[in-house]
PDB file of N, CA and C in Angstrom:
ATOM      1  N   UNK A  19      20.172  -5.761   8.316  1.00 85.00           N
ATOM      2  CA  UNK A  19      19.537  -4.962   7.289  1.00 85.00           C
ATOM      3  C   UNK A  19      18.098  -5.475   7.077  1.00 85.00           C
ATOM      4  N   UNK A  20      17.247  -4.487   7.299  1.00 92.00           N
ATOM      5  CA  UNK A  20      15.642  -4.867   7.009  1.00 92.00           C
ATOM      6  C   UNK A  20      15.044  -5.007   5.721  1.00 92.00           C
ATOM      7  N   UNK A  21      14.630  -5.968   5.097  1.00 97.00           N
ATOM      8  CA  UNK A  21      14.087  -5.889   4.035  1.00 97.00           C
ATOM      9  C   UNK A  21      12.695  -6.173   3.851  1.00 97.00           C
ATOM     10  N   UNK A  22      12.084  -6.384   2.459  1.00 97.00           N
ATOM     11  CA  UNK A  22      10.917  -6.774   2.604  1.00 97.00           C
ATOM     12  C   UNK A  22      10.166  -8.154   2.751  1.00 97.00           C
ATOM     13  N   UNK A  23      11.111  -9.105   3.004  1.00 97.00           N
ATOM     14  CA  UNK A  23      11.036 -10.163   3.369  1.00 97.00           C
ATOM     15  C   UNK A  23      10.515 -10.282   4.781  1.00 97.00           C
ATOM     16  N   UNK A  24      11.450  -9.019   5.575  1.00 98.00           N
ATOM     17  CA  UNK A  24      11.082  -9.141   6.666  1.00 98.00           C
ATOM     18  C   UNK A  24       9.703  -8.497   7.456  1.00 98.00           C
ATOM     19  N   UNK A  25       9.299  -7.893   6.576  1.00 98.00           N
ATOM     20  CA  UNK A  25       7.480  -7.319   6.802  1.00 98.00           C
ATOM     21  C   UNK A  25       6.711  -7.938   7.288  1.00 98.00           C
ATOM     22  N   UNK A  26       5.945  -8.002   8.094  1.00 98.00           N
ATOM     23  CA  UNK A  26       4.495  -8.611   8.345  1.00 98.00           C
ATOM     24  C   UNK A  26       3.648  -8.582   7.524  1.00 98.00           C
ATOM     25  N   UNK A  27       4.151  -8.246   6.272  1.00 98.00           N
ATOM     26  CA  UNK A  27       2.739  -8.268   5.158  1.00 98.00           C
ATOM     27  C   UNK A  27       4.072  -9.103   4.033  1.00 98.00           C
ATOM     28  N   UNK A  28       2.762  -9.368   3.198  1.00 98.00           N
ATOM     29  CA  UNK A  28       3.495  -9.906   1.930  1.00 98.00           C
ATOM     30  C   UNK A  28       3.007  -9.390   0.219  1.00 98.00           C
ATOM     31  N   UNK A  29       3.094  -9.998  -0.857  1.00 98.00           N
ATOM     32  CA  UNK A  29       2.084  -9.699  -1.577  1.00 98.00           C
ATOM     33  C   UNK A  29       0.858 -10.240  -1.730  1.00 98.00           C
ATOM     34  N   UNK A  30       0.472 -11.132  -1.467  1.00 98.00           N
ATOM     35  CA  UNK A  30      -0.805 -11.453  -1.154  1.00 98.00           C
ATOM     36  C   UNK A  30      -1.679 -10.744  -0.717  1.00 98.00           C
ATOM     37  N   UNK A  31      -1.002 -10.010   0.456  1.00 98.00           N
ATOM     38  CA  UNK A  31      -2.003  -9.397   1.691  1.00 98.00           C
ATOM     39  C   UNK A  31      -2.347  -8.200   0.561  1.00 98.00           C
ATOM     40  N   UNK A  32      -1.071  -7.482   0.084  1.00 98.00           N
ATOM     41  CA  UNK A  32      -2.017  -6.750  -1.027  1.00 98.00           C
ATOM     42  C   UNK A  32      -2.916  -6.735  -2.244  1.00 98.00           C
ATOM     43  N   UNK A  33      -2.696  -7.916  -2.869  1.00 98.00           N
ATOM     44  CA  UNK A  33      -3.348  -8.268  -3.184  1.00 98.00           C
ATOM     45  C   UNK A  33      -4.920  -8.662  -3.091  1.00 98.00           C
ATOM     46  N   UNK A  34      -5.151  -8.687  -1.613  1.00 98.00           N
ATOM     47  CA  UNK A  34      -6.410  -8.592  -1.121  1.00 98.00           C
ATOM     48  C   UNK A  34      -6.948  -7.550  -0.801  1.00 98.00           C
ATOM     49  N   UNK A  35      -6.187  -6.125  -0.900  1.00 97.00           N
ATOM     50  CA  UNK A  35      -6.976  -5.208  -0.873  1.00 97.00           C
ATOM     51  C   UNK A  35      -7.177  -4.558  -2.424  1.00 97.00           C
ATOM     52  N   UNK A  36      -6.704  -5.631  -3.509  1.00 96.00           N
ATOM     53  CA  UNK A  36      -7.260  -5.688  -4.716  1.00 96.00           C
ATOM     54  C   UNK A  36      -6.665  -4.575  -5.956  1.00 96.00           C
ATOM     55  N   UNK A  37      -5.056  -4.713  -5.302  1.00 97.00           N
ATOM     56  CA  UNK A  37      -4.298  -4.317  -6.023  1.00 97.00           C
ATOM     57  C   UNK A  37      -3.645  -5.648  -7.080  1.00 97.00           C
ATOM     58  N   UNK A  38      -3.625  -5.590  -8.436  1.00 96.00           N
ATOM     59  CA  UNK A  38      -3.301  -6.327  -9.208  1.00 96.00           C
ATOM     60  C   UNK A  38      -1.948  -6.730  -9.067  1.00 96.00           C
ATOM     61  N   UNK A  39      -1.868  -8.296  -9.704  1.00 97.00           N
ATOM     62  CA  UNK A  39      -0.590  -9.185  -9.360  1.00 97.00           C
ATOM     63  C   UNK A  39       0.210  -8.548  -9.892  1.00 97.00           C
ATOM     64  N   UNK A  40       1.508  -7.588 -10.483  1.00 97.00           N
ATOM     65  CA  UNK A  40       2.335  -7.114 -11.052  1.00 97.00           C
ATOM     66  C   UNK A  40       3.114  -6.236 -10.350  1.00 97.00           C
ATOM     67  N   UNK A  41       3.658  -5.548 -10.913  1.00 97.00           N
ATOM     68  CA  UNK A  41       4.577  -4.133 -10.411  1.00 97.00           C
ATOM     69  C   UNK A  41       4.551  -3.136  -9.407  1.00 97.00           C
ATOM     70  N   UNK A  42       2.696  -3.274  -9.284  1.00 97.00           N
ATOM     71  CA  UNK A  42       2.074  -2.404  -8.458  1.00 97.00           C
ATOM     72  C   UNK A  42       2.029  -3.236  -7.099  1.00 97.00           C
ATOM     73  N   UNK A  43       1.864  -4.123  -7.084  1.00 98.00           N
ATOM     74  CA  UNK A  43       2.193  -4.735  -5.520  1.00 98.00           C
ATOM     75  C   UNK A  43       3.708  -5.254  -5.295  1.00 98.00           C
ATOM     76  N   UNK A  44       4.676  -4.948  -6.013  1.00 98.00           N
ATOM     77  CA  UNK A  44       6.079  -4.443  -5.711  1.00 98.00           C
ATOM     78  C   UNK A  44       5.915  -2.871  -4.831  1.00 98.00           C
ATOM     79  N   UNK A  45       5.151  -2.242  -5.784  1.00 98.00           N
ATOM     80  CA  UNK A  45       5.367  -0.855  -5.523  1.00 98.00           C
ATOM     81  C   UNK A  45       5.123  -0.688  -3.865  1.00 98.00           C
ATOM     82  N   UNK A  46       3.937  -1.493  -3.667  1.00 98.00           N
ATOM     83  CA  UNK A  46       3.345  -1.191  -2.044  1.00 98.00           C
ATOM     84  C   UNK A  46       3.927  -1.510  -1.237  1.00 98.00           C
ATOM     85  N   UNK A  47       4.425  -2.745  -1.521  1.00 98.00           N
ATOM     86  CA  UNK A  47       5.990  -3.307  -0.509  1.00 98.00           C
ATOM     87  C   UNK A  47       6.989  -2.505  -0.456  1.00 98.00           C
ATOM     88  N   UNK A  48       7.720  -2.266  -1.479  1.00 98.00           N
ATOM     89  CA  UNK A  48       8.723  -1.109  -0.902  1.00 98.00           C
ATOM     90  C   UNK A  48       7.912   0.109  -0.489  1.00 98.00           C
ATOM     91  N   UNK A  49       6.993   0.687  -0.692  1.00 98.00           N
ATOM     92  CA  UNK A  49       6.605   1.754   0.370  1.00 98.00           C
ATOM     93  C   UNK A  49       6.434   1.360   1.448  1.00 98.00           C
ATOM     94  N   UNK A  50       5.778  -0.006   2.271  1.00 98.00           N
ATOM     95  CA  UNK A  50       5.783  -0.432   3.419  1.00 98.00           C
ATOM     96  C   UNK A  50       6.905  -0.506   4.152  1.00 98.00           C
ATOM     97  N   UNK A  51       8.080  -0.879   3.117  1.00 98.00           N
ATOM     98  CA  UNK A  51       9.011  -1.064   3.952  1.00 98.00           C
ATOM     99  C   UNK A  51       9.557   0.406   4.524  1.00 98.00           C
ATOM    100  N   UNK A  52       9.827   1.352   3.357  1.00 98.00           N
ATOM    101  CA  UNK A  52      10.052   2.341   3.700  1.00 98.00           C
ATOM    102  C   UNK A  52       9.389   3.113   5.309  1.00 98.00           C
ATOM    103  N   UNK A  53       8.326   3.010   4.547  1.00 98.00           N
ATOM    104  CA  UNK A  53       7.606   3.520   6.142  1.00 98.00           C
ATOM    105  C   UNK A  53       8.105   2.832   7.292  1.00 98.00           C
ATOM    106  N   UNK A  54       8.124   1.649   7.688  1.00 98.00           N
ATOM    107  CA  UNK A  54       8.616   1.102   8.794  1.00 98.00           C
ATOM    108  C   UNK A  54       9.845   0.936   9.236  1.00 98.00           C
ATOM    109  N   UNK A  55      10.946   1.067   7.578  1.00 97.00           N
ATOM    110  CA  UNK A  55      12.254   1.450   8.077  1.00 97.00           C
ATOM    111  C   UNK A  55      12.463   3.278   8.931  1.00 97.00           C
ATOM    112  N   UNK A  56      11.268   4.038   8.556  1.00 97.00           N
ATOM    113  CA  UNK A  56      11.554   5.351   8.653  1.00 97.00           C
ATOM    114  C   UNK A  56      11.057   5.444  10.338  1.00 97.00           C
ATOM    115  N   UNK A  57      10.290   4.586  10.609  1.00 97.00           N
ATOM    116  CA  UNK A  57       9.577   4.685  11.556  1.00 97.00           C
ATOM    117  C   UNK A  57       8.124   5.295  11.736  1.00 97.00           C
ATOM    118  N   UNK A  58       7.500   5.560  10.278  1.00 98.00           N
ATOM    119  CA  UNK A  58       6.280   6.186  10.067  1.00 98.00           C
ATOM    120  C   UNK A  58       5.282   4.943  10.396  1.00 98.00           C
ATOM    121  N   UNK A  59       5.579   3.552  10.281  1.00 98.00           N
ATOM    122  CA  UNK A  59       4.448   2.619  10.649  1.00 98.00           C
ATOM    123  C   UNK A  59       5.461   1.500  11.443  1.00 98.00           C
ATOM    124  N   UNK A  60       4.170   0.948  12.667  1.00 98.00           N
ATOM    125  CA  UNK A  60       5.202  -0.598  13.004  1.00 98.00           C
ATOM    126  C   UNK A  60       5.197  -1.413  12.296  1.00 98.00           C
ATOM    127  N   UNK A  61       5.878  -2.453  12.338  1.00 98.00           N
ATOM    128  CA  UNK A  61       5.749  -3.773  11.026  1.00 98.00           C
ATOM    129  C   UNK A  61       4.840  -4.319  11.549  1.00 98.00           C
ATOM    130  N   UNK A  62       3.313  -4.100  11.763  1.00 98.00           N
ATOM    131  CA  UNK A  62       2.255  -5.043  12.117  1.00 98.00           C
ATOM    132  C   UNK A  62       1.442  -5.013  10.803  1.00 98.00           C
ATOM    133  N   UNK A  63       1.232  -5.964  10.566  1.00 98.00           N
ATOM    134  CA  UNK A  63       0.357  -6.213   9.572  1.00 98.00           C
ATOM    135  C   UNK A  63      -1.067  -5.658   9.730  1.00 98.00           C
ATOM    136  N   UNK A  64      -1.622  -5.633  10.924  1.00 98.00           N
ATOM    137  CA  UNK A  64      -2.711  -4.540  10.815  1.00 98.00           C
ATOM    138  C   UNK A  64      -2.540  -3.422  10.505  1.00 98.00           C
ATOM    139  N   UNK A  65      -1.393  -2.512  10.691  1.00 98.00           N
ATOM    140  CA  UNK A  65      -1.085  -0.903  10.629  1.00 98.00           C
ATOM    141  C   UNK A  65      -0.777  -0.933   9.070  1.00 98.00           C
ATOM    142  N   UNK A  66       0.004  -2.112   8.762  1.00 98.00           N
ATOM    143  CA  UNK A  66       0.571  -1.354   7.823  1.00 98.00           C
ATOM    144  C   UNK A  66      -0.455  -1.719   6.275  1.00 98.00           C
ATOM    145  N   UNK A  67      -1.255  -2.695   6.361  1.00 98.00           N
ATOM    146  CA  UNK A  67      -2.753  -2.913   6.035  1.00 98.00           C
ATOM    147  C   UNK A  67      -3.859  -2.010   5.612  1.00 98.00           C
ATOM    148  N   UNK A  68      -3.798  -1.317   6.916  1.00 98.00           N
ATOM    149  CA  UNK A  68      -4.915  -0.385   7.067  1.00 98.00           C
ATOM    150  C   UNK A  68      -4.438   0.755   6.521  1.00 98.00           C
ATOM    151  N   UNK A  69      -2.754   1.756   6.747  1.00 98.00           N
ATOM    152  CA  UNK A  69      -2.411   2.397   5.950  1.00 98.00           C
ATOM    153  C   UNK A  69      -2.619   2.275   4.793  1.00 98.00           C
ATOM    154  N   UNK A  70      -1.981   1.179   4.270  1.00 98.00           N
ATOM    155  CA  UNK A  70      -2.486   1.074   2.777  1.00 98.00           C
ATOM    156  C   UNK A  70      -3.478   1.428   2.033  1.00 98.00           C
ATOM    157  N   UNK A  71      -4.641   0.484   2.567  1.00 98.00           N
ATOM    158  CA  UNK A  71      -6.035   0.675   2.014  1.00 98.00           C
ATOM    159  C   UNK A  71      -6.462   1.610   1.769  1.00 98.00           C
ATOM    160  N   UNK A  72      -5.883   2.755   3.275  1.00 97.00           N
ATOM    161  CA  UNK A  72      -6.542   4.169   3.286  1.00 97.00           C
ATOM    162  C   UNK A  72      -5.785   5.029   2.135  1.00 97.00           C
ATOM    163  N   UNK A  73      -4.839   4.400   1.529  1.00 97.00           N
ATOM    164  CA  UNK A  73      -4.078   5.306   0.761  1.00 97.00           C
ATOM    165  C   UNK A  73      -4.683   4.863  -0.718  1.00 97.00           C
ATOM    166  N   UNK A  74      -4.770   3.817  -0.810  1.00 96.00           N
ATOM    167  CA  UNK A  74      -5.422   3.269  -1.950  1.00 96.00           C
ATOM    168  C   UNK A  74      -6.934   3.820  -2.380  1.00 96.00           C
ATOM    169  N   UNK A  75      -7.817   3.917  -1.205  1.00 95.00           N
ATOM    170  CA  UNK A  75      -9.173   4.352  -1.327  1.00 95.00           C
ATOM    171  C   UNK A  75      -8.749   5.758  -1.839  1.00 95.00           C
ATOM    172  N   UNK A  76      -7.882   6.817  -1.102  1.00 93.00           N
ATOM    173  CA  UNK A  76      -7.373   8.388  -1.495  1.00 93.00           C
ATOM    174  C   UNK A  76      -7.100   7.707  -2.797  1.00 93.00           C
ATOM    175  N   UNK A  77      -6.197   7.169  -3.424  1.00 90.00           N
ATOM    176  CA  UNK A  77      -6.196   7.187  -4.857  1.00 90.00           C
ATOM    177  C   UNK A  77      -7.250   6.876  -6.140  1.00 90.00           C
ATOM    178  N   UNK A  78      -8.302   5.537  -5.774  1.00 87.00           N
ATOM    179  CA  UNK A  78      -9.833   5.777  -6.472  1.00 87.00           C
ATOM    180  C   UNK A  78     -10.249   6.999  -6.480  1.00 87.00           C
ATOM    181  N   UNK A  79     -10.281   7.580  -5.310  1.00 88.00           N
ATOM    182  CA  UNK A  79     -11.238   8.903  -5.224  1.00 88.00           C
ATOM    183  C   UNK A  79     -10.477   9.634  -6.196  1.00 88.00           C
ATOM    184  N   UNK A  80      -9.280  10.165  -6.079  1.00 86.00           N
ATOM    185  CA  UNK A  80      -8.744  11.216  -7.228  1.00 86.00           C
ATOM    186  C   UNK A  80      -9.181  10.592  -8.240  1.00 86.00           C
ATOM    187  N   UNK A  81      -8.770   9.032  -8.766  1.00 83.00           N
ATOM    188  CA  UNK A  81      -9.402   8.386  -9.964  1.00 83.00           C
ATOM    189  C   UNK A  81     -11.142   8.927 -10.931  1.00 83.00           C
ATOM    190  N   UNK A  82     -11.621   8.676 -10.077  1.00 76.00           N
ATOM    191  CA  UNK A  82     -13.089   8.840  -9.735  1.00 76.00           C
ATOM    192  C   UNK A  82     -12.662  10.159  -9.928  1.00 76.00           C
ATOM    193  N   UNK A  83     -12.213  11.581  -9.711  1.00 75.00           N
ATOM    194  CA  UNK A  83     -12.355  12.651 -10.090  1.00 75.00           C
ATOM    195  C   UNK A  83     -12.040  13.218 -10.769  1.00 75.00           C
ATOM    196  N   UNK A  84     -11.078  12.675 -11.389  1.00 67.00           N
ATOM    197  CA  UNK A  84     -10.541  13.060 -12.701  1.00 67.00           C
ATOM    198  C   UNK A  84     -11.104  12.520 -13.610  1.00 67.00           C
ATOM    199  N   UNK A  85     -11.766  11.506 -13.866  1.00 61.00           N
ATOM    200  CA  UNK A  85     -13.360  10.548 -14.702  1.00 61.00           C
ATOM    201  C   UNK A  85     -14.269  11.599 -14.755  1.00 61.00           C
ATOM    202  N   UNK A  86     -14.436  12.298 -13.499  1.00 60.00           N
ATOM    203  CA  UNK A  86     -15.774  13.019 -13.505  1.00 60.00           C
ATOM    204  C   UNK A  86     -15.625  14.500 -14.392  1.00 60.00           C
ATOM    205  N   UNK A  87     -14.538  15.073 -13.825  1.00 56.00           N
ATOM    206  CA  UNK A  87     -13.900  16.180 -14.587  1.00 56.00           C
ATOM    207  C   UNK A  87     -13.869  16.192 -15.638  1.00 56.00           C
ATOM    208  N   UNK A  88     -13.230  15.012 -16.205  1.00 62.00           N
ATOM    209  CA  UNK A  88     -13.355  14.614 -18.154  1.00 62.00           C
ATOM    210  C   UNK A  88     -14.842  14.691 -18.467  1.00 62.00           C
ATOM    211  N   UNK A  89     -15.449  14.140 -18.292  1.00 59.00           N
ATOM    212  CA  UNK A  89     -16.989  14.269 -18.558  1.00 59.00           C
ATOM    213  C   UNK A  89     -17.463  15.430 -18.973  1.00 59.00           C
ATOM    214  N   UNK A  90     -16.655  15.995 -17.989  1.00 51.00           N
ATOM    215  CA  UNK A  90     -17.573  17.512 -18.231  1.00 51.00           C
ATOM    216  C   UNK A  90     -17.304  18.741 -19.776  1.00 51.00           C
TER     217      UNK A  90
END
């Protein structure tokens, strides 16, 4: 049985793409795992890294647009 122990990433690693120490870098781990149990990413710590980030940057941006929207 695969868990998140067994990942090539840890919380740290998310942590360095500057997601805060709490709940929310639980959250990214079980989506990592998910993905790699599903077969949507390999367990390499580059892939599953770079997924991230890119998903994280998509979420500022909505952030950032819904800020801008209020403004108005």
């Amino acid at each position: 049985c695969f868990s998140i122990k067994d990942l090539a990433i840890n919380g740290k690693d998310i942590m360095e793409l500057g997601v805060k120490e709490g709940p929310e870098v639980g959250k990214w781990l079980q989506y990592a795992l998910n993905e790699v149990i599903n077969d949507r990413l390999e367990n390499e710590k580059e892939d599953i890294l770079m997924d991230i980030d890119a998903k994280l940057c998509a979420e500022r941006e909505e952030g950032s647009n819904a800020e801008i929207m209020s403004d108005m």
